[in-house]
PDB file of C-alpha atoms in Angstrom:
ATOM      1  CA  MET A   1       0.000   0.000   0.000  1.00 43.00           C
ATOM      2  CA  ARG A   2       1.324   3.456  -0.914  1.00 43.00           C
ATOM      3  CA  VAL A   3       0.846   4.742   2.640  1.00 39.00           C
ATOM      4  CA  ARG A   4       2.967   2.015   4.209  1.00 41.00           C
ATOM      5  CA  LYS A   5       5.639   2.532   1.565  1.00 43.00           C
ATOM      6  CA  PHE A   6       5.766   6.223   2.357  1.00 39.00           C
ATOM      7  CA  VAL A   7       5.926   5.805   6.140  1.00 37.00           C
ATOM      8  CA  ASN A   8       9.414   4.367   5.741  1.00 42.00           C
ATOM      9  CA  LYS A   9      10.533   7.606   4.092  1.00 41.00           C
ATOM     10  CA  VAL A  10       8.954  10.101   6.436  1.00 38.00           C
ATOM     11  CA  THR A  11      12.043  10.374   8.643  1.00 34.00           C
ATOM     12  CA  MET A  12      14.002  12.098   5.850  1.00 37.00           C
ATOM     13  CA  ALA A  13      15.586  15.473   6.618  1.00 32.00           C
ATOM     14  CA  LEU A  14      13.086  18.326   6.286  1.00 31.00           C
ATOM     15  CA  MET A  15      13.532  22.016   5.608  1.00 34.00           C
ATOM     16  CA  PRO A  16      12.676  24.305   8.558  1.00 33.00           C
ATOM     17  CA  ASN A  17      10.976  26.992   6.423  1.00 35.00           C
ATOM     18  CA  PRO A  18       8.219  26.442   3.850  1.00 35.00           C
ATOM     19  CA  CYS A  19       8.209  28.371   0.570  1.00 35.00           C
ATOM     20  CA  LYS A  20       6.421  31.709   0.470  1.00 33.00           C
ATOM     21  CA  ILE A  21       3.387  32.226  -1.731  1.00 31.00           C
ATOM     22  CA  ALA A  22       3.915  34.348  -4.826  1.00 36.00           C
ATOM     23  CA  SER A  23       1.255  36.350  -6.594  1.00 36.00           C
ATOM     24  CA  PRO A  24       0.533  35.372 -10.222  1.00 37.00           C
ATOM     25  CA  SER A  25       1.909  37.601 -12.964  1.00 37.00           C
ATOM     26  CA  THR A  26       1.035  37.822 -16.635  1.00 34.00           C
ATOM     27  CA  SER A  27       4.428  39.001 -17.870  1.00 35.00           C
ATOM     28  CA  SER A  28       7.051  36.714 -19.308  1.00 35.00           C
ATOM     29  CA  LEU A  29       9.472  39.323 -20.679  1.00 31.00           C
ATOM     30  CA  PHE A  30      12.622  39.250 -18.537  1.00 32.00           C
ATOM     31  CA  SER A  31      15.984  40.843 -19.022  1.00 35.00           C
ATOM     32  CA  PRO A  32      18.681  38.406 -20.200  1.00 34.00           C
ATOM     33  CA  SER A  33      21.127  40.122 -17.851  1.00 34.00           C
ATOM     34  CA  HIS A  34      18.796  39.402 -14.954  1.00 35.00           C
ATOM     35  CA  THR A  35      18.687  35.781 -16.070  1.00 35.00           C
ATOM     36  CA  ALA A  36      22.464  35.529 -16.050  1.00 35.00           C
ATOM     37  CA  ASN A  37      22.746  37.153 -12.630  1.00 36.00           C
ATOM     38  CA  ALA A  38      19.975  35.034 -11.158  1.00 35.00           C
ATOM     39  CA  ARG A  39      21.731  31.829 -12.134  1.00 37.00           C
ATOM     40  CA  GLN A  40      24.556  32.843  -9.785  1.00 37.00           C
ATOM     41  CA  THR A  41      22.228  32.829  -6.782  1.00 38.00           C
ATOM     42  CA  PRO A  42      22.271  29.526  -4.848  1.00 41.00           C
ATOM     43  CA  ILE A  43      18.858  27.893  -4.701  1.00 43.00           C
ATOM     44  CA  PRO A  44      17.858  26.511  -1.301  1.00 48.00           C
ATOM     45  CA  PRO A  45      16.825  22.857  -1.068  1.00 53.00           C
ATOM     46  CA  ARG A  46      13.293  22.405  -2.410  1.00 59.00           C
ATOM     47  CA  SER A  47      10.937  21.314   0.363  1.00 57.00           C
ATOM     48  CA  PHE A  48       7.610  22.601   1.634  1.00 57.00           C
ATOM     49  CA  VAL A  49       7.175  20.670   4.831  1.00 55.00           C
ATOM     50  CA  ALA A  50       8.523  22.009   8.119  1.00 52.00           C
ATOM     51  CA  ALA A  51       9.403  19.448  10.785  1.00 50.00           C
ATOM     52  CA  SER A  52       6.422  20.548  12.881  1.00 51.00           C
ATOM     53  CA  ASP A  53       4.068  19.988   9.934  1.00 59.00           C
ATOM     54  CA  ALA A  54       5.333  16.571   8.885  1.00 59.00           C
ATOM     55  CA  PRO A  55       2.793  13.732   8.985  1.00 64.00           C
ATOM     56  CA  GLU A  56       3.353  11.788  12.209  1.00 61.00           C
ATOM     57  CA  ASN A  57       1.590   8.518  11.516  1.00 76.00           C
ATOM     58  CA  ALA A  58      -0.029   6.328   8.890  1.00 80.00           C
ATOM     59  CA  SER A  59      -3.458   7.769   9.643  1.00 84.00           C
ATOM     60  CA  GLN A  60      -2.347  11.291   8.743  1.00 83.00           C
ATOM     61  CA  LEU A  61      -0.623  10.043   5.625  1.00 85.00           C
ATOM     62  CA  ASP A  62      -3.707   8.117   4.614  1.00 87.00           C
ATOM     63  CA  ALA A  63      -5.795  11.293   4.926  1.00 89.00           C
ATOM     64  CA  ILE A  64      -3.318  13.154   2.707  1.00 89.00           C
ATOM     65  CA  PHE A  65      -3.413  10.469   0.031  1.00 90.00           C
ATOM     66  CA  ARG A  66      -7.226  10.401   0.111  1.00 93.00           C
ATOM     67  CA  LYS A  67      -7.308  14.156  -0.482  1.00 94.00           C
ATOM     68  CA  LYS A  68      -4.826  13.804  -3.322  1.00 95.00           C
ATOM     69  CA  HIS A  69      -6.926  11.065  -4.888  1.00 95.00           C
ATOM     70  CA  ALA A  70     -10.061  13.207  -4.698  1.00 96.00           C
ATOM     71  CA  LEU A  71      -8.323  16.203  -6.271  1.00 97.00           C
ATOM     72  CA  ARG A  72      -6.842  14.037  -9.032  1.00 96.00           C
ATOM     73  CA  SER A  73     -10.310  12.731  -9.871  1.00 97.00           C
ATOM     74  CA  LYS A  74     -11.716  16.263  -9.985  1.00 97.00           C
ATOM     75  CA  ILE A  75      -8.964  17.638 -12.242  1.00 97.00           C
ATOM     76  CA  ARG A  76      -9.136  14.626 -14.555  1.00 97.00           C
ATOM     77  CA  ARG A  77     -12.888  15.219 -15.021  1.00 97.00           C
ATOM     78  CA  GLU A  78     -12.290  18.880 -15.801  1.00 97.00           C
ATOM     79  CA  LEU A  79      -9.512  18.069 -18.269  1.00 98.00           C
ATOM     80  CA  LYS A  80     -11.768  15.553 -19.980  1.00 97.00           C
ATOM     81  CA  ASN A  81     -14.468  18.203 -20.329  1.00 97.00           C
ATOM     82  CA  MET A  82     -12.155  20.798 -21.922  1.00 97.00           C
ATOM     83  CA  SER A  83     -13.243  21.562 -25.457  1.00 97.00           C
ATOM     84  CA  PRO A  84     -10.737  20.845 -28.252  1.00 97.00           C
ATOM     85  CA  ILE A  85     -10.751  24.552 -29.140  1.00 98.00           C
ATOM     86  CA  GLN A  86      -9.914  25.632 -25.597  1.00 98.00           C
ATOM     87  CA  ARG A  87      -7.187  23.017 -25.338  1.00 98.00           C
ATOM     88  CA  TYR A  88      -5.676  24.082 -28.670  1.00 97.00           C
ATOM     89  CA  GLU A  89      -5.707  27.772 -27.740  1.00 98.00           C
ATOM     90  CA  GLU A  90      -4.196  27.196 -24.304  1.00 98.00           C
ATOM     91  CA  ASP A  91      -1.546  24.833 -25.705  1.00 98.00           C
ATOM     92  CA  ASN A  92      -0.441  27.527 -28.133  1.00 98.00           C
ATOM     93  CA  SER A  93      -0.486  30.310 -25.532  1.00 98.00           C
ATOM     94  CA  ILE A  94       1.569  28.323 -23.013  1.00 98.00           C
ATOM     95  CA  GLN A  95       4.166  27.169 -25.532  1.00 98.00           C
ATOM     96  CA  ASN A  96       4.544  30.642 -27.059  1.00 98.00           C
ATOM     97  CA  ILE A  97       5.181  32.107 -23.612  1.00 98.00           C
ATOM     98  CA  VAL A  98       7.915  29.523 -23.019  1.00 98.00           C
ATOM     99  CA  LEU A  99       9.510  30.018 -26.439  1.00 97.00           C
ATOM    100  CA  GLU A 100       9.665  33.806 -26.004  1.00 96.00           C
ATOM    101  CA  ALA A 101      10.990  33.730 -22.435  1.00 96.00           C
ATOM    102  CA  PRO A 102      14.651  34.731 -21.974  1.00 94.00           C
ATOM    103  CA  TRP A 103      15.132  31.935 -19.417  1.00 95.00           C
ATOM    104  CA  PHE A 104      14.232  29.459 -22.162  1.00 96.00           C
ATOM    105  CA  LYS A 105      16.215  31.166 -24.910  1.00 93.00           C
ATOM    106  CA  SER A 106      19.333  31.369 -22.739  1.00 93.00           C
ATOM    107  CA  SER A 107      19.180  27.744 -21.572  1.00 94.00           C
ATOM    108  CA  GLN A 108      21.925  25.525 -22.957  1.00 94.00           C
ATOM    109  CA  SER A 109      20.538  22.203 -21.809  1.00 96.00           C
ATOM    110  CA  LEU A 110      17.079  21.168 -20.637  1.00 97.00           C
ATOM    111  CA  CYS A 111      14.879  18.277 -19.640  1.00 98.00           C
ATOM    112  CA  THR A 112      11.304  18.266 -20.846  1.00 98.00           C
ATOM    113  CA  TYR A 113       8.451  15.807 -20.957  1.00 97.00           C
ATOM    114  CA  ILE A 114       6.913  14.425 -24.138  1.00 96.00           C
ATOM    115  CA  SER A 115       3.255  15.399 -23.957  1.00 95.00           C
ATOM    116  CA  SER A 116       0.628  12.673 -24.080  1.00 93.00           C
ATOM    117  CA  ALA A 117      -2.792  13.420 -25.565  1.00 92.00           C
ATOM    118  CA  ALA A 118      -4.238  10.440 -23.696  1.00 91.00           C
ATOM    119  CA  LEU A 119      -3.075  11.947 -20.381  1.00 93.00           C
ATOM    120  CA  ARG A 120      -4.321  15.392 -21.480  1.00 95.00           C
ATOM    121  CA  GLU A 121      -0.995  17.035 -20.729  1.00 97.00           C
ATOM    122  CA  VAL A 122      -0.084  20.505 -21.944  1.00 98.00           C
ATOM    123  CA  ASN A 123       1.371  20.074 -25.420  1.00 97.00           C
ATOM    124  CA  THR A 124       5.172  20.362 -25.750  1.00 97.00           C
ATOM    125  CA  SER A 125       5.500  19.653 -29.490  1.00 96.00           C
ATOM    126  CA  LYS A 126       6.330  23.266 -30.432  1.00 97.00           C
ATOM    127  CA  ILE A 127       8.941  23.479 -27.676  1.00 97.00           C
ATOM    128  CA  LEU A 128      10.587  20.262 -28.825  1.00 96.00           C
ATOM    129  CA  ALA A 129      10.466  21.329 -32.468  1.00 94.00           C
ATOM    130  CA  ASP A 130      12.148  24.628 -31.597  1.00 94.00           C
ATOM    131  CA  VAL A 131      14.957  22.858 -29.730  1.00 94.00           C
ATOM    132  CA  LEU A 132      15.517  20.060 -32.226  1.00 92.00           C
ATOM    133  CA  HIS A 133      15.197  22.113 -35.407  1.00 86.00           C
ATOM    134  CA  HIS A 134      16.879  25.325 -34.270  1.00 70.00           C
ATOM    135  CA  VAL A 135      19.794  26.443 -36.437  1.00 59.00           C
ATOM    136  CA  PRO A 136      22.420  28.448 -34.490  1.00 62.00           C
ATOM    137  CA  GLY A 137      22.706  32.031 -35.739  1.00 59.00           C
ATOM    138  CA  ASN A 138      26.476  32.158 -35.288  1.00 57.00           C
ATOM    139  CA  LYS A 139      29.467  29.939 -34.573  1.00 60.00           C
ATOM    140  CA  GLN A 140      29.463  30.894 -30.887  1.00 58.00           C
ATOM    141  CA  GLU A 141      25.872  29.751 -30.369  1.00 67.00           C
ATOM    142  CA  LYS A 142      25.606  26.116 -29.371  1.00 81.00           C
ATOM    143  CA  PRO A 143      22.482  24.061 -30.069  1.00 85.00           C
ATOM    144  CA  LYS A 144      20.509  23.165 -26.964  1.00 92.00           C
ATOM    145  CA  ARG A 145      20.829  19.671 -25.576  1.00 95.00           C
ATOM    146  CA  VAL A 146      17.501  18.105 -24.681  1.00 97.00           C
ATOM    147  CA  TYR A 147      16.744  15.127 -22.461  1.00 98.00           C
ATOM    148  CA  VAL A 148      13.354  13.422 -22.302  1.00 97.00           C
ATOM    149  CA  PRO A 149      11.947  10.803 -19.906  1.00 96.00           C
ATOM    150  CA  ARG A 150      12.058   7.042 -20.200  1.00 94.00           C
ATOM    151  CA  VAL A 151      10.199   5.031 -17.540  1.00 91.00           C
ATOM    152  CA  GLU A 152      12.307   2.102 -16.356  1.00 89.00           C
ATOM    153  CA  ASP A 153       9.906   0.180 -14.125  1.00 87.00           C
ATOM    154  CA  ARG A 154       6.829   0.438 -11.890  1.00 83.00           C
ATOM    155  CA  PHE A 155       8.867   1.521  -8.865  1.00 86.00           C
ATOM    156  CA  SER A 156       9.068   5.237  -9.741  1.00 85.00           C
ATOM    157  CA  ASN A 157      12.400   4.886 -11.565  1.00 91.00           C
ATOM    158  CA  MET A 158      12.787   7.134 -14.583  1.00 94.00           C
ATOM    159  CA  ARG A 159      15.732   8.228 -16.718  1.00 96.00           C
ATOM    160  CA  MET A 160      16.220  11.344 -18.831  1.00 97.00           C
ATOM    161  CA  LEU A 161      17.938  10.479 -22.120  1.00 97.00           C
ATOM    162  CA  ASN A 162      19.332  12.754 -24.807  1.00 97.00           C
ATOM    163  CA  ILE A 163      17.606  12.887 -28.195  1.00 96.00           C
ATOM    164  CA  SER A 164      18.431  14.772 -31.390  1.00 92.00           C
ATOM    165  CA  SER A 165      15.231  14.056 -33.327  1.00 91.00           C
ATOM    166  CA  LEU A 166      11.623  13.092 -32.763  1.00 89.00           C
ATOM    167  CA  ASP A 167      12.481   9.978 -34.750  1.00 89.00           C
ATOM    168  CA  ASP A 168      14.426   8.871 -31.665  1.00 92.00           C
ATOM    169  CA  LEU A 169      11.118   8.262 -29.880  1.00 91.00           C
ATOM    170  CA  VAL A 170       9.239   4.971 -29.731  1.00 89.00           C
ATOM    171  CA  LYS A 171       5.906   4.084 -28.143  1.00 87.00           C
ATOM    172  CA  SER A 172       6.047   2.380 -24.768  1.00 80.00           C
ATOM    173  CA  SER A 173       3.714  -0.339 -23.520  1.00 65.00           C
ATOM    174  CA  MET A 174       1.595   2.486 -22.063  1.00 70.00           C
ATOM    175  CA  ASP A 175       1.351   4.089 -25.531  1.00 74.00           C
ATOM    176  CA  ILE A 176       3.556   7.000 -24.423  1.00 85.00           C
ATOM    177  CA  ARG A 177       6.413   8.152 -26.639  1.00 92.00           C
ATOM    178  CA  GLU A 178       9.838   7.852 -25.050  1.00 94.00           C
ATOM    179  CA  PRO A 179      13.436   7.456 -26.221  1.00 94.00           C
ATOM    180  CA  ALA A 180      14.836   4.043 -27.022  1.00 90.00           C
ATOM    181  CA  PRO A 181      17.819   3.267 -24.732  1.00 91.00           C
ATOM    182  CA  VAL A 182      20.168   3.082 -27.749  1.00 90.00           C
ATOM    183  CA  ASP A 183      20.373   5.144 -30.920  1.00 86.00           C
ATOM    184  CA  SER A 184      20.223   3.940 -34.530  1.00 82.00           C
ATOM    185  CA  ASP A 185      23.937   3.054 -34.381  1.00 84.00           C
ATOM    186  CA  GLY A 186      23.440   0.885 -31.308  1.00 87.00           C
ATOM    187  CA  LYS A 187      25.125   3.382 -28.978  1.00 91.00           C
ATOM    188  CA  GLU A 188      23.662   4.078 -25.551  1.00 94.00           C
ATOM    189  CA  ARG A 189      21.992   7.442 -25.316  1.00 95.00           C
ATOM    190  CA  GLU A 190      23.500   9.933 -22.905  1.00 96.00           C
ATOM    191  CA  ASP A 191      21.775   9.869 -19.528  1.00 97.00           C
ATOM    192  CA  VAL A 192      21.475  13.289 -17.923  1.00 97.00           C
ATOM    193  CA  MET A 193      22.667  11.752 -14.635  1.00 97.00           C
ATOM    194  CA  GLN A 194      25.974  10.934 -16.355  1.00 96.00           C
ATOM    195  CA  ALA A 195      26.275  14.179 -18.340  1.00 96.00           C
ATOM    196  CA  SER A 196      29.431  16.246 -17.912  1.00 95.00           C
ATOM    197  CA  GLU A 197      27.465  19.492 -17.562  1.00 94.00           C
ATOM    198  CA  PRO A 198      24.262  20.394 -15.699  1.00 96.00           C
ATOM    199  CA  VAL A 199      20.921  21.254 -17.264  1.00 97.00           C
ATOM    200  CA  ASP A 200      19.593  24.790 -16.874  1.00 95.00           C
ATOM    201  CA  LEU A 201      15.904  24.020 -17.097  1.00 97.00           C
ATOM    202  CA  PHE A 202      13.345  21.342 -16.272  1.00 98.00           C
ATOM    203  CA  ILE A 203       9.910  21.573 -17.893  1.00 98.00           C
ATOM    204  CA  VAL A 204       7.629  19.302 -15.912  1.00 97.00           C
ATOM    205  CA  PRO A 205       4.011  18.097 -16.189  1.00 97.00           C
ATOM    206  CA  GLY A 206       1.439  17.510 -13.470  1.00 97.00           C
ATOM    207  CA  LEU A 207      -2.271  17.436 -12.719  1.00 97.00           C
ATOM    208  CA  ALA A 208      -2.586  20.500 -10.484  1.00 98.00           C
ATOM    209  CA  PHE A 209      -0.467  23.366  -9.155  1.00 97.00           C
ATOM    210  CA  ASP A 210      -0.886  26.344  -6.868  1.00 95.00           C
ATOM    211  CA  GLY A 211       0.748  29.753  -6.450  1.00 92.00           C
ATOM    212  CA  SER A 212       3.217  28.489  -3.839  1.00 93.00           C
ATOM    213  CA  GLY A 213       4.660  25.889  -6.199  1.00 95.00           C
ATOM    214  CA  ARG A 214       2.893  22.820  -4.891  1.00 96.00           C
ATOM    215  CA  ARG A 215       2.574  20.181  -7.582  1.00 97.00           C
ATOM    216  CA  LEU A 216       0.112  17.296  -7.727  1.00 97.00           C
ATOM    217  CA  GLY A 217       1.423  14.488  -9.929  1.00 95.00           C
ATOM    218  CA  ARG A 218      -0.339  11.398 -11.199  1.00 92.00           C
ATOM    219  CA  SER A 219       0.560   9.279  -8.135  1.00 89.00           C
ATOM    220  CA  GLY A 220       3.493   7.396  -9.678  1.00 90.00           C
ATOM    221  CA  GLY A 221       6.162   9.469  -7.930  1.00 91.00           C
ATOM    222  CA  TYR A 222       8.477   9.377 -10.964  1.00 94.00           C
ATOM    223  CA  TYR A 223       9.221  13.092 -11.165  1.00 95.00           C
ATOM    224  CA  ASP A 224       9.516  13.644  -7.418  1.00 94.00           C
ATOM    225  CA  LEU A 225      12.053  10.824  -7.118  1.00 94.00           C
ATOM    226  CA  PHE A 226      14.002  11.901 -10.192  1.00 96.00           C
ATOM    227  CA  LEU A 227      14.120  15.568  -9.187  1.00 96.00           C
ATOM    228  CA  ARG A 228      15.338  14.722  -5.678  1.00 95.00           C
ATOM    229  CA  ASN A 229      18.065  12.512  -7.126  1.00 96.00           C
ATOM    230  CA  TYR A 230      19.116  15.187  -9.608  1.00 97.00           C
ATOM    231  CA  GLU A 231      19.215  17.807  -6.870  1.00 95.00           C
ATOM    232  CA  GLU A 232      21.585  15.583  -4.884  1.00 96.00           C
ATOM    233  CA  LEU A 233      23.771  15.132  -7.988  1.00 97.00           C
ATOM    234  CA  VAL A 234      23.931  18.901  -8.462  1.00 96.00           C
ATOM    235  CA  LYS A 235      25.018  19.347  -4.847  1.00 96.00           C
ATOM    236  CA  ARG A 236      27.783  16.753  -5.212  1.00 96.00           C
ATOM    237  CA  LYS A 237      29.011  18.354  -8.421  1.00 96.00           C
ATOM    238  CA  ASN A 238      28.727  21.878  -6.999  1.00 96.00           C
ATOM    239  CA  TRP A 239      26.559  22.891  -9.961  1.00 96.00           C
ATOM    240  CA  LYS A 240      23.730  25.410 -10.053  1.00 93.00           C
ATOM    241  CA  GLN A 241      20.272  23.998  -9.517  1.00 93.00           C
ATOM    242  CA  PRO A 242      18.083  24.025 -12.651  1.00 96.00           C
ATOM    243  CA  LEU A 243      14.957  26.138 -12.914  1.00 97.00           C
ATOM    244  CA  LEU A 244      11.862  23.945 -12.472  1.00 98.00           C
ATOM    245  CA  VAL A 245       8.973  25.212 -14.593  1.00 98.00           C
ATOM    246  CA  ALA A 246       5.579  23.510 -14.763  1.00 98.00           C
ATOM    247  CA  LEU A 247       3.134  23.921 -17.645  1.00 98.00           C
ATOM    248  CA  ALA A 248      -0.517  24.172 -16.633  1.00 98.00           C
ATOM    249  CA  TYR A 249      -3.876  24.661 -18.291  1.00 98.00           C
ATOM    250  CA  SER A 250      -6.014  27.324 -16.621  1.00 97.00           C
ATOM    251  CA  ILE A 251      -8.143  24.715 -14.827  1.00 97.00           C
ATOM    252  CA  GLN A 252      -5.013  23.088 -13.372  1.00 98.00           C
ATOM    253  CA  VAL A 253      -4.040  26.142 -11.296  1.00 97.00           C
ATOM    254  CA  VAL A 254      -5.917  25.686  -8.034  1.00 96.00           C
ATOM    255  CA  GLU A 255      -6.415  27.762  -4.893  1.00 94.00           C
ATOM    256  CA  GLU A 256      -3.876  27.803  -2.072  1.00 89.00           C
ATOM    257  CA  GLY A 257      -4.149  24.864   0.303  1.00 86.00           C
ATOM    258  CA  ALA A 258      -6.037  22.669  -2.146  1.00 92.00           C
ATOM    259  CA  ILE A 259      -2.997  20.439  -2.740  1.00 95.00           C
ATOM    260  CA  PRO A 260      -1.991  18.391   0.325  1.00 92.00           C
ATOM    261  CA  ILE A 261       1.738  17.688   0.557  1.00 89.00           C
ATOM    262  CA  THR A 262       4.229  15.251   2.028  1.00 88.00           C
ATOM    263  CA  PRO A 263       8.004  15.589   2.567  1.00 86.00           C
ATOM    264  CA  ASN A 264       8.616  13.713  -0.697  1.00 87.00           C
ATOM    265  CA  ASP A 265       6.775  16.242  -2.853  1.00 92.00           C
ATOM    266  CA  VAL A 266       9.097  18.525  -4.853  1.00 95.00           C
ATOM    267  CA  PRO A 267       7.844  22.077  -5.505  1.00 96.00           C
ATOM    268  CA  VAL A 268       8.377  23.963  -8.750  1.00 97.00           C
ATOM    269  CA  ASP A 269      10.037  27.346  -9.160  1.00 97.00           C
ATOM    270  CA  ALA A 270       7.452  28.753 -11.542  1.00 97.00           C
ATOM    271  CA  LEU A 271       4.329  28.032 -13.556  1.00 97.00           C
ATOM    272  CA  VAL A 272       3.433  28.899 -17.120  1.00 98.00           C
ATOM    273  CA  SER A 273      -0.315  29.102 -17.667  1.00 98.00           C
ATOM    274  CA  PRO A 274      -2.252  30.713 -20.540  1.00 97.00           C
ATOM    275  CA  THR A 275      -2.178  34.013 -18.611  1.00 95.00           C
ATOM    276  CA  GLY A 276       1.604  34.127 -18.411  1.00 96.00           C
ATOM    277  CA  PHE A 277       4.618  33.304 -16.278  1.00 96.00           C
ATOM    278  CA  ILE A 278       3.986  32.890 -12.536  1.00 95.00           C
ATOM    279  CA  PRO A 279       7.244  33.190 -10.549  1.00 96.00           C
ATOM    280  CA  ILE A 280       7.300  31.421  -7.185  1.00 96.00           C
ATOM    281  CA  SER A 281      10.793  30.690  -5.847  1.00 95.00           C
ATOM    282  CA  PRO A 282      13.412  33.401  -5.200  1.00 93.00           C
ATOM    283  CA  ILE A 283      15.287  32.429  -8.362  1.00 89.00           C
ATOM    284  CA  ALA A 284      12.154  32.724 -10.491  1.00 94.00           C
ATOM    285  CA  LYS A 285      11.219  36.062  -8.912  1.00 91.00           C
ATOM    286  CA  GLU A 286      14.662  37.434  -9.772  1.00 88.00           C
ATOM    287  CA  LEU A 287      14.069  36.420 -13.382  1.00 82.00           C
ATOM    288  CA  HIS A 288      10.800  38.312 -13.280  1.00 70.00           C
ATOM    289  CA  ASP A 289      12.136  41.543 -11.742  1.00 65.00           C
TER     290      ASP A 289
END
């Protein structure tokens, strides 16, 4: 049972101060110089739960998971009821905001999800096309490196593998496109966990988000586990933490307190919704100033 599995992890180290709530903003036009300066600012460990607020027993954890289940069901119904026109318009708005943002343009390496129509995720096809088909304007400009997820098993293990073309993707048993572990020449694809340089940006999916960066996933725990592992790698390498940006349809941005959390839940730095960029963490707010 998920509750019992989580109880064994609840003794992990917790941050003493939860993240502050940020007010939504509709602007996504940031100064590139601000972006460069902001990347020099250390990002504190990502955790919402103070020690005094941590669930103390299985009963409390069970209540949290019941609330998450109820919210997931509600958001899934609302996503299912979105009209194709609304979905198309919001997909375009969200992706255009990302593509025009200086924090995206200045990124050298990023991880992003491959959107699934069946899961009703915000479309990422334009973002991927921009990265994979972009022609550098000069010799000094390097093409972006992009890593996309490959699910390894049913125990929340996921890898992020480098691709250079959409042709590198194959359909999984769950009918989700993901990279094959080897390329057409039989060589293993580069795993971001073994890359020689860090990524600047993570673009992540989810079912619901709020203005303080809380993210409700689909209950598999794949992204939370991967992001915690990558954060530990960054600390060991003394690299800068990447910017975590979630893409959300308008109905996926919920009121404060609607998303219950546990110590394993990883918050995001910012949201991009059809209304614009919503900075949350200190690093994202510096990008917005």
